[in-house]
């Protein structure tokens, strides 16, 4: 145990906490100048064990919390602690702690607003009941006489579940390929989970939803386990097997923006595959390579035929892809479907007023250059 404490003293945080500052400037710079590699494992030939790394992270957290100069959450759960252990560097862990702190503050504020809203609703309800007793007239509105029945959230959830159950038996399958977990970092995985939640909500609310199939779904992977925890009541088929083992290969169509062939006409008998990947950096065509290796047909949306695309990449978010597929399946119109694409993807068109301002600016610049040239000649 004594050797473990001496090891912890090599970290920037504990070292600066134990040793007295040499000058006032160094005292003010506390926590600001850690070693180039803050993990103790970087300064050793042998890496830290899991227990030592957890102890190191807990020590950093307690020191920051005790110091009071940094925004840290009031406590850490197992998921947050695991992420801190997997993060390299004091500065990176400090930023993550601040992120956890902001999430905690937001959750507290939302709870306070929810309580205030409930109190105001109860006060308003009591006031309405008093008014109804004092007046003999009929009043229409909330908590009064009303022509229409107010559907509860549970009732609407049952409606959506009924549509999803019908789609599971008779609807068109749509496959999500979960083979790319190792190609994403933590931020990309978090973004993917958010997009998947949007996909599920959009699909369940649609009048003619897809039958979702999660293929290559391994619960040991971080993204899969988080998705299962966050959405336990989602009605969809989850398979550890590949889609090649579940569906006829001739019906499979992999959707990827990196291929050359366009999906000109929507096929209601096809089984479309969407890759569960968010790639913010290299834009490597993983889906294209996987489809080629498996010998599956590939198609891309005919975006350039209908949309004046901007200078950025033609990759869409997962929820935008699902919304486009839902719309084109229902209406058969690519024009209506591509209205689901965010406006930031389009080219910025200059209106008549802006075009006139731009022309006047050019004239002013020419006039200025002419005046400067005449002064130089003189």
Coordinates of C-alpha atoms in Angstrom, one line a residue:
X1 CA 0.0 0.0 0.0
X2 CA 2.9 2.3 0.8
X3 CA 4.4 1.8 -2.7
X4 CA 1.1 2.6 -4.2
X5 CA 1.0 6.0 -2.5
X6 CA 4.5 6.8 -3.6
X7 CA 3.5 6.0 -7.2
X8 CA 0.6 8.4 -6.9
X9 CA 3.0 11.2 -5.9
X10 CA 4.4 11.1 -9.4
X11 CA 1.2 12.5 -10.9
X12 CA 1.0 16.3 -11.5
X13 CA -2.0 16.7 -9.2
X14 CA -0.7 14.9 -6.1
X15 CA 2.8 16.2 -6.4
X16 CA 1.6 19.8 -6.5
X17 CA -0.7 19.1 -3.6
X18 CA 2.1 17.7 -1.4
X19 CA 5.0 19.9 -2.2
X20 CA 5.1 23.6 -1.1
X21 CA 5.2 26.1 -3.9
X22 CA 8.5 27.7 -4.7
X23 CA 7.1 31.1 -5.6
X24 CA 3.7 32.9 -5.7
X25 CA 3.7 32.5 -9.5
X26 CA 4.0 28.7 -9.1
X27 CA 1.2 28.8 -6.5
X28 CA -1.1 30.5 -8.9
X29 CA -0.3 28.1 -11.6
X30 CA -1.5 25.1 -9.6
X31 CA -3.0 22.4 -11.9
X32 CA -1.9 24.4 -14.9
X33 CA 1.4 22.7 -15.6
X34 CA 1.1 19.0 -15.4
X35 CA 3.7 16.7 -16.9
X36 CA 3.5 16.2 -20.7
X37 CA 2.0 12.7 -20.0
X38 CA -0.1 13.0 -16.9
X39 CA -0.9 9.3 -16.6
X40 CA 1.6 7.6 -14.3
X41 CA 1.7 4.8 -16.7
X42 CA 3.4 7.1 -19.2
X43 CA 6.4 7.5 -16.9
X44 CA 6.9 3.8 -16.1
X45 CA 8.1 0.8 -18.0
X46 CA 5.1 -1.2 -16.7
X47 CA 1.6 0.3 -17.0
X48 CA -0.7 0.8 -14.0
X49 CA -3.1 -1.9 -13.1
X50 CA -6.8 -1.3 -13.2
X51 CA -7.0 -0.8 -9.4
X52 CA -4.1 1.7 -9.5
X53 CA -5.7 3.6 -12.4
X54 CA -9.0 3.8 -10.6
X55 CA -7.3 5.0 -7.5
X56 CA -5.4 7.6 -9.5
X57 CA -8.6 9.0 -11.1
X58 CA -10.4 9.0 -7.7
X59 CA -7.5 10.9 -6.2
X60 CA -7.6 13.5 -8.9
X61 CA -11.3 13.9 -8.6
X62 CA -11.2 14.3 -4.8
X63 CA -8.3 16.9 -5.0
X64 CA -10.2 19.0 -7.6
X65 CA -13.4 18.8 -5.6
X66 CA -11.6 19.7 -2.4
X67 CA -9.7 22.5 -4.1
X68 CA -12.9 24.2 -5.2
X69 CA -11.3 25.9 -8.2
X70 CA -12.7 23.5 -10.8
X71 CA -16.2 22.6 -11.7
X72 CA -16.7 18.9 -10.8
X73 CA -19.9 16.9 -10.2
X74 CA -21.0 16.2 -6.6
X75 CA -20.4 12.5 -7.1
X76 CA -19.3 10.0 -9.8
X77 CA -21.3 7.0 -10.9
X78 CA -19.7 3.8 -12.4
X79 CA -20.2 4.9 -16.0
X80 CA -18.5 8.3 -15.4
X81 CA -15.7 6.7 -13.5
X82 CA -15.1 4.2 -16.3
X83 CA -14.9 7.0 -18.9
X84 CA -12.4 8.9 -16.7
X85 CA -10.2 5.8 -16.3
X86 CA -10.2 5.3 -20.1
X87 CA -9.2 9.0 -20.7
X88 CA -5.6 9.9 -21.0
X89 CA -4.2 13.1 -19.4
X90 CA -5.2 15.4 -16.5
X91 CA -6.5 18.2 -18.8
X92 CA -8.7 15.8 -20.7
X93 CA -10.1 14.3 -17.5
X94 CA -10.7 17.8 -16.1
X95 CA -12.7 18.8 -19.2
X96 CA -14.8 15.6 -18.9
X97 CA -15.4 16.4 -15.2
X98 CA -16.6 19.8 -16.2
X99 CA -18.9 18.2 -18.8
X100 CA -20.3 16.0 -16.0
X101 CA -20.8 19.0 -13.8
X102 CA -22.7 20.9 -16.5
X103 CA -24.9 17.9 -17.0
X104 CA -25.6 17.7 -13.3
X105 CA -26.5 21.4 -13.2
X106 CA -28.8 21.1 -16.2
X107 CA -30.6 18.1 -14.6
X108 CA -31.1 20.1 -11.3
X109 CA -32.4 23.1 -13.2
X110 CA -34.8 20.9 -15.2
X111 CA -36.1 19.3 -12.0
X112 CA -36.7 22.7 -10.4
X113 CA -38.6 23.9 -13.5
X114 CA -40.6 20.7 -13.5
X115 CA -41.6 21.1 -9.8
X116 CA -42.5 24.8 -10.4
X117 CA -44.6 23.9 -13.4
X118 CA -46.5 21.2 -11.4
X119 CA -47.1 23.6 -8.6
X120 CA -48.5 26.2 -11.0
X121 CA -50.7 23.6 -12.7
X122 CA -52.1 22.5 -9.3
X123 CA -52.8 26.1 -8.3
X124 CA -54.5 26.8 -11.7
X125 CA -56.6 23.6 -11.3
X126 CA -57.8 24.7 -7.9
X127 CA -58.6 28.1 -9.2
X128 CA -60.7 26.7 -12.0
X129 CA -62.6 24.5 -9.7
X130 CA -63.5 27.5 -7.5
X131 CA -64.6 29.4 -10.6
X132 CA -66.8 26.6 -11.7
X133 CA -68.5 26.3 -8.4
X134 CA -69.2 30.1 -8.3
X135 CA -70.6 30.3 -11.8
X136 CA -73.6 28.5 -13.2
X137 CA -72.6 28.9 -16.8
X138 CA -71.0 26.2 -19.0
X139 CA -67.3 26.9 -19.7
X140 CA -65.2 25.1 -22.3
X141 CA -61.5 24.3 -22.1
X142 CA -59.0 22.4 -20.1
X143 CA -60.5 20.9 -16.8
X144 CA -63.9 22.2 -18.0
X145 CA -66.4 21.1 -20.5
X146 CA -64.8 19.9 -23.7
X147 CA -65.9 18.4 -27.0
X148 CA -62.7 16.3 -27.4
X149 CA -61.1 13.7 -25.4
X150 CA -57.6 14.4 -24.3
X151 CA -55.4 11.4 -25.2
X152 CA -52.8 10.5 -22.6
X153 CA -49.1 9.8 -23.4
X154 CA -49.7 6.2 -22.5
X155 CA -52.5 5.9 -25.0
X156 CA -50.4 7.4 -27.8
X157 CA -47.5 5.1 -26.9
X158 CA -49.9 2.1 -27.3
X159 CA -50.9 3.4 -30.7
X160 CA -47.3 3.6 -31.8
X161 CA -46.5 0.2 -30.4
X162 CA -49.4 -1.3 -32.3
X163 CA -48.1 0.2 -35.6
X164 CA -44.6 -1.2 -34.8
X165 CA -46.0 -4.6 -34.0
X166 CA -47.9 -4.6 -37.4
X167 CA -44.7 -3.5 -39.2
X168 CA -42.7 -6.3 -37.5
X169 CA -45.1 -8.8 -39.0
X170 CA -46.0 -7.3 -42.4
X171 CA -43.8 -4.2 -42.9
X172 CA -40.6 -3.6 -44.9
X173 CA -37.4 -4.5 -43.0
X174 CA -34.7 -1.9 -42.5
X175 CA -31.3 -3.1 -41.3
X176 CA -28.8 -1.3 -39.1
X177 CA -25.3 -2.6 -39.4
X178 CA -23.5 -2.5 -36.0
X179 CA -20.1 -3.6 -37.2
X180 CA -18.2 -0.3 -36.8
X181 CA -17.9 0.2 -33.1
X182 CA -14.1 -0.1 -33.1
X183 CA -13.8 2.7 -35.7
X184 CA -15.4 5.4 -33.5
X185 CA -14.2 7.3 -30.5
X186 CA -16.3 8.2 -27.4
X187 CA -17.7 11.4 -28.9
X188 CA -18.7 9.7 -32.1
X189 CA -20.4 6.8 -30.2
X190 CA -22.4 9.3 -28.1
X191 CA -23.5 11.1 -31.3
X192 CA -24.5 7.8 -32.8
X193 CA -26.7 7.0 -29.8
X194 CA -28.5 10.3 -30.0
X195 CA -29.1 9.8 -33.8
X196 CA -30.4 6.3 -33.1
X197 CA -32.9 7.6 -30.6
X198 CA -34.1 10.1 -33.2
X199 CA -34.5 7.3 -35.7
X200 CA -36.6 5.2 -33.3
X201 CA -38.9 8.1 -32.5
X202 CA -39.4 9.2 -36.1
X203 CA -40.1 5.6 -37.2
X204 CA -42.6 4.9 -34.4
X205 CA -44.5 8.2 -35.1
X206 CA -44.7 7.6 -38.8
X207 CA -48.0 6.3 -40.3
X208 CA -46.2 3.4 -42.1
X209 CA -43.0 2.6 -40.1
X210 CA -40.2 0.2 -41.0
X211 CA -39.5 -3.0 -39.2
X212 CA -36.1 -2.2 -37.6
X213 CA -33.4 -5.0 -37.4
X214 CA -30.2 -4.4 -35.5
X215 CA -27.7 -6.9 -37.0
X216 CA -24.1 -7.7 -35.9
X217 CA -25.3 -6.5 -32.4
X218 CA -22.9 -7.5 -29.7
X219 CA -23.9 -6.5 -26.2
X220 CA -20.3 -6.4 -25.2
X221 CA -19.6 -3.4 -27.4
X222 CA -20.0 0.0 -25.7
X223 CA -22.5 1.4 -28.2
X224 CA -24.7 -1.7 -28.1
X225 CA -24.8 -1.9 -24.3
X226 CA -25.6 1.9 -24.0
X227 CA -28.4 1.6 -26.6
X228 CA -29.9 -1.4 -24.8
X229 CA -29.8 0.5 -21.4
X230 CA -31.2 3.7 -22.8
X231 CA -34.1 2.3 -24.8
X232 CA -35.2 -0.9 -23.1
X233 CA -38.8 -0.8 -24.4
X234 CA -38.1 -0.3 -28.1
X235 CA -39.9 -2.8 -30.3
X236 CA -37.3 -4.0 -32.8
X237 CA -35.5 -7.2 -33.7
X238 CA -31.9 -7.4 -32.4
X239 CA -29.6 -10.0 -33.9
X240 CA -26.1 -11.0 -33.1
X241 CA -25.9 -12.6 -36.5
X242 CA -25.1 -10.9 -39.8
X243 CA -27.9 -9.8 -42.2
X244 CA -26.4 -12.3 -44.6
X245 CA -27.6 -15.1 -42.3
X246 CA -31.1 -13.6 -41.9
X247 CA -32.2 -12.2 -45.3
X248 CA -31.9 -13.2 -49.0
X249 CA -28.7 -11.7 -50.4
X250 CA -30.3 -10.6 -53.6
X251 CA -32.7 -8.4 -51.7
X252 CA -30.0 -6.6 -49.7
X253 CA -29.0 -3.1 -50.7
X254 CA -26.3 -1.2 -48.8
X255 CA -26.9 2.6 -48.7
X256 CA -23.6 4.5 -48.8
X257 CA -22.8 8.0 -50.3
X258 CA -19.4 6.7 -51.5
X259 CA -20.7 4.4 -54.2
X260 CA -21.4 5.5 -57.8
X261 CA -24.8 3.9 -58.5
X262 CA -27.9 6.0 -57.5
X263 CA -31.1 4.8 -56.0
X264 CA -33.3 6.3 -58.8
X265 CA -36.5 4.4 -57.8
X266 CA -37.4 3.2 -54.4
X267 CA -37.9 -0.5 -54.2
X268 CA -40.5 -1.7 -51.7
X269 CA -39.3 -5.3 -51.9
X270 CA -35.6 -4.4 -51.2
X271 CA -34.0 -4.7 -47.7
X272 CA -32.0 -1.5 -47.2
X273 CA -28.9 -1.5 -44.9
X274 CA -27.7 1.6 -43.1
X275 CA -24.3 1.6 -41.4
X276 CA -24.3 2.6 -37.7
X277 CA -21.2 4.8 -37.9
X278 CA -20.4 8.5 -37.2
X279 CA -17.1 9.5 -38.7
X280 CA -16.1 13.1 -38.0
X281 CA -12.5 12.9 -39.0
X282 CA -11.1 10.7 -41.8
X283 CA -14.3 10.0 -43.7
X284 CA -13.1 6.5 -44.5
X285 CA -15.6 4.6 -46.7
X286 CA -16.1 1.7 -44.2
X287 CA -19.6 0.9 -45.5
X288 CA -18.4 0.8 -49.1
X289 CA -15.6 -1.5 -48.3
X290 CA -17.8 -3.9 -46.3
X291 CA -20.5 -4.0 -49.0
X292 CA -17.9 -4.8 -51.6
X293 CA -16.3 -7.5 -49.5
X294 CA -19.6 -9.1 -49.0
X295 CA -20.8 -8.8 -52.6
X296 CA -23.9 -6.7 -51.7
X297 CA -25.5 -4.2 -54.1
X298 CA -24.8 -0.6 -53.2
X299 CA -26.8 2.5 -53.8
X300 CA -26.7 6.2 -52.9
X301 CA -29.4 8.8 -52.7
X302 CA -29.8 10.8 -56.0
X303 CA -29.2 14.0 -54.0
X304 CA -27.4 16.0 -56.8
X305 CA -30.4 15.6 -59.1
X306 CA -32.7 17.4 -56.7
X307 CA -30.6 19.4 -54.4
X308 CA -28.0 22.2 -55.0
X309 CA -25.5 20.7 -52.6
X310 CA -22.9 22.8 -50.8
X311 CA -19.1 22.3 -50.6
X312 CA -19.2 19.8 -47.7
X313 CA -19.4 16.1 -47.7
X314 CA -22.5 14.3 -48.8
X315 CA -22.8 12.2 -45.7
X316 CA -26.1 12.6 -43.8
X317 CA -26.9 11.9 -40.2
X318 CA -28.6 8.6 -39.5
X319 CA -31.9 10.2 -38.5
X320 CA -31.9 12.2 -41.8
X321 CA -31.4 9.0 -43.8
X322 CA -34.3 7.3 -42.0
X323 CA -36.6 10.4 -42.5
X324 CA -35.8 10.4 -46.2
X325 CA -36.5 6.7 -46.5
X326 CA -39.8 7.0 -44.6
X327 CA -40.9 9.9 -46.8
X328 CA -39.9 8.4 -50.2
X329 CA -41.5 5.1 -49.2
X330 CA -44.8 6.8 -48.4
X331 CA -45.0 9.4 -51.1
X332 CA -42.6 8.1 -53.8
X333 CA -41.2 11.7 -54.2
X334 CA -37.5 12.3 -53.8
X335 CA -38.2 16.0 -53.9
X336 CA -40.4 15.8 -50.8
X337 CA -38.0 13.4 -49.2
X338 CA -34.9 15.6 -49.6
X339 CA -36.7 18.4 -47.7
X340 CA -35.7 16.5 -44.6
X341 CA -32.0 17.4 -45.3
X342 CA -30.8 20.3 -43.0
X343 CA -30.5 23.6 -44.7
X344 CA -26.9 23.9 -43.7
X345 CA -26.0 21.3 -46.3
X346 CA -27.3 23.5 -49.2
X347 CA -25.5 26.2 -51.1
X348 CA -26.2 29.7 -49.9
X349 CA -28.1 31.4 -52.7
X350 CA -27.7 35.2 -53.0
X351 CA -30.9 37.1 -53.2
X352 CA -31.6 40.1 -55.4
X353 CA -31.0 42.6 -52.6
X354 CA -27.7 41.0 -51.5
X355 CA -26.6 40.7 -55.1
X356 CA -27.2 44.4 -55.6
X357 CA -25.2 45.2 -52.4
X358 CA -22.4 43.0 -53.7
X359 CA -22.3 44.9 -57.0
X360 CA -22.3 48.3 -55.3
X361 CA -19.4 47.1 -53.1
X362 CA -17.4 46.2 -56.2
X363 CA -18.1 49.7 -57.7
X364 CA -16.9 51.4 -54.5
X365 CA -13.7 49.3 -54.5
X366 CA -13.0 50.3 -58.1
X367 CA -13.7 53.9 -57.3
X368 CA -11.4 53.8 -54.3
X369 CA -8.6 52.2 -56.3
X370 CA -9.0 54.9 -59.1
X371 CA -8.7 57.7 -56.5
X372 CA -5.6 56.2 -54.9
X373 CA -4.0 55.6 -58.4
X374 CA -4.6 59.3 -59.3
X375 CA -3.0 60.5 -56.1
X376 CA 0.0 58.4 -56.6
X377 CA 0.4 59.6 -60.2
X378 CA 0.3 63.2 -59.0

